[in-house]
Amino acid sequence: MSVATGIAADKIGEDMAVIIKLSGTAADKFENVGSTIVDLGNKMGGTESDILGNARRIVGTLATAGVSIQDTLGIASAMAELQIPEEAGGTAVSKTFRDMQNALLDSAGPTEEQQKKIVGLQDRIADLSSSLETATERQKTFGRNTSPAQVSANTEAIAKYKRELGQAQEELTKVSAASETGNASKFAEVIGVTTDEFKDLIKNQPAQALVLFTKGLKRLADTGGPEAQLKALQDVGITETRQIDTLQKLANGGASLDKGMRLANEAFAENTALGEESSKNMQDTINQFELLKNQLKAVVIEGWEPFKGIVKEVFNEIRSNIIPKLNELKDAFLKLDPQTQKN
């Protein structure tokens, strides 16, 4: 994947590991995720690096809400295309999904004890996600002078945070499922559906709920101006400036959200973009060697005699030093495990 995207292999490995873990994606779908990111980087107005960064920030909360990895990557690509800042946008999108889920709990559905537990689990997930991010970033700073004990402790901490994060997400899903009724009429009004239809969207098509909500906000802006759009956000309890800004960009950003999710689902199913991009980059390298060969032939044809001595020295240098080094690199690469070779 590093060959296809130009991103450092260790950076991709870390980001992909977090995304795969938090999304609950099966290990045999690793390549599908990579192909999806490459395809979105080619077809959306954002880089693979931007998409990876956005996805890493939102994947934990969205997975808890029931959003698929495909739709998560599609949303991340829309954020990248609309140049929504990674940190602020990630927080805003995550909070919006929590707000829509909590809208189901506004009436007498959950007991006081259930509500308290839900909020506590959400806070714990946020804390664990932050701790995991910090530990992962710390791991990048370790060098040869870092003590083995410190490296081991940090590695164990990362594993612990991932394990506890998965447990908290599973528990939140169970508690939320036990509270199936609530007042979601204000979100439903913005979207243009009944309250029951909104509840069904949140439970079965949460990503589509975000798409329809942003489309509803766009309609309000078109008919009533920015003031109507802002009032609708405030009516559903969204008052934080960064969250409002992010949702307005998604709403007013044309078809970016729809397009990103459609392309992501298509690319995930086809699973071809990663291989095609890697092959293209390899072919570009081969073409460069072919061009070099033709240029050398031209030099030989046009003026061999004056350069004969120099060229002989160059070829001797290539045979004696460069080719052996290339063979060493080849042998080292072949000793790597297949997954590392792919990256």
PDB file of C-alpha atoms in Angstrom, residues 1 4-7 32-55 70 73-81 259-265 267-268 273-274 277 280:
ATOM      1  CA  MET A   1       0.000   0.000   0.000  1.00  0.00           C
ATOM      2  CA  ALA A   4       0.462   2.819  -4.192  1.00  0.00           C
ATOM      3  CA  THR A   5       0.035   5.880  -1.976  1.00  0.00           C
ATOM      4  CA  GLY A   6       3.516   7.248  -1.393  1.00  0.00           C
ATOM      5  CA  ILE A   7       2.884   7.313   2.360  1.00  0.00           C
ATOM      6  CA  ASN A  32     -10.380  -4.177   0.573  1.00  0.00           C
ATOM      7  CA  VAL A  33      -9.859  -1.309   2.993  1.00  0.00           C
ATOM      8  CA  GLY A  34      -6.568  -0.410   1.293  1.00  0.00           C
ATOM      9  CA  SER A  35      -8.170  -0.503  -2.167  1.00  0.00           C
ATOM     10  CA  THR A  36     -10.989   1.728  -0.947  1.00  0.00           C
ATOM     11  CA  ILE A  37      -8.591   4.348   0.421  1.00  0.00           C
ATOM     12  CA  VAL A  38      -6.552   4.360  -2.812  1.00  0.00           C
ATOM     13  CA  ASP A  39      -9.671   4.660  -4.980  1.00  0.00           C
ATOM     14  CA  LEU A  40     -11.039   7.523  -2.885  1.00  0.00           C
ATOM     15  CA  GLY A  41      -7.658   9.254  -3.061  1.00  0.00           C
ATOM     16  CA  ASN A  42      -7.833   9.020  -6.854  1.00  0.00           C
ATOM     17  CA  LYS A  43     -11.456  10.089  -7.303  1.00  0.00           C
ATOM     18  CA  MET A  44     -12.198  12.466  -4.408  1.00  0.00           C
ATOM     19  CA  GLY A  45     -10.629  15.848  -3.752  1.00  0.00           C
ATOM     20  CA  GLY A  46      -8.421  14.729  -0.877  1.00  0.00           C
ATOM     21  CA  THR A  47      -5.246  12.714  -0.431  1.00  0.00           C
ATOM     22  CA  GLU A  48      -4.987   9.181   0.924  1.00  0.00           C
ATOM     23  CA  SER A  49      -3.134  10.633   3.913  1.00  0.00           C
ATOM     24  CA  ASP A  50      -6.034  13.017   4.675  1.00  0.00           C
ATOM     25  CA  ILE A  51      -8.575  10.207   4.333  1.00  0.00           C
ATOM     26  CA  LEU A  52      -6.590   7.940   6.646  1.00  0.00           C
ATOM     27  CA  GLY A  53      -6.250  10.701   9.247  1.00  0.00           C
ATOM     28  CA  ASN A  54      -9.964  11.532   9.197  1.00  0.00           C
ATOM     29  CA  ALA A  55     -10.985   7.871   9.313  1.00  0.00           C
ATOM     30  CA  GLN A  70     -16.969   1.507   3.832  1.00  0.00           C
ATOM     31  CA  LEU A  73     -14.095   5.866   4.719  1.00  0.00           C
ATOM     32  CA  GLY A  74     -16.636   7.589   2.460  1.00  0.00           C
ATOM     33  CA  ILE A  75     -17.416  10.161   5.156  1.00  0.00           C
ATOM     34  CA  ALA A  76     -13.684  10.645   5.791  1.00  0.00           C
ATOM     35  CA  SER A  77     -13.102  11.296   2.087  1.00  0.00           C
ATOM     36  CA  ALA A  78     -15.897  13.886   1.980  1.00  0.00           C
ATOM     37  CA  MET A  79     -14.296  15.664   4.938  1.00  0.00           C
ATOM     38  CA  ALA A  80     -10.972  15.659   3.071  1.00  0.00           C
ATOM     39  CA  GLU A  81     -12.560  16.932  -0.150  1.00  0.00           C
ATOM     40  CA  LYS A 259     -20.306  10.619  -3.681  1.00  0.00           C
ATOM     41  CA  GLY A 260     -17.745   9.544  -1.103  1.00  0.00           C
ATOM     42  CA  MET A 261     -19.974   6.849   0.375  1.00  0.00           C
ATOM     43  CA  ARG A 262     -21.000   5.534  -3.043  1.00  0.00           C
ATOM     44  CA  LEU A 263     -17.399   5.317  -4.281  1.00  0.00           C
ATOM     45  CA  ALA A 264     -16.248   3.735  -1.021  1.00  0.00           C
ATOM     46  CA  ASN A 265     -18.834   0.962  -1.189  1.00  0.00           C
ATOM     47  CA  ALA A 267     -14.292   0.211  -4.298  1.00  0.00           C
ATOM     48  CA  PHE A 268     -14.598  -2.028  -1.232  1.00  0.00           C
ATOM     49  CA  ALA A 273      -7.684  -0.131  -6.848  1.00  0.00           C
ATOM     50  CA  LEU A 274      -4.749  -1.038  -4.604  1.00  0.00           C
ATOM     51  CA  GLU A 277      -2.245   1.583  -8.459  1.00  0.00           C
ATOM     52  CA  LYS A 280       0.815   1.462 -12.411  1.00  0.00           C
TER      53      LYS A 280
END
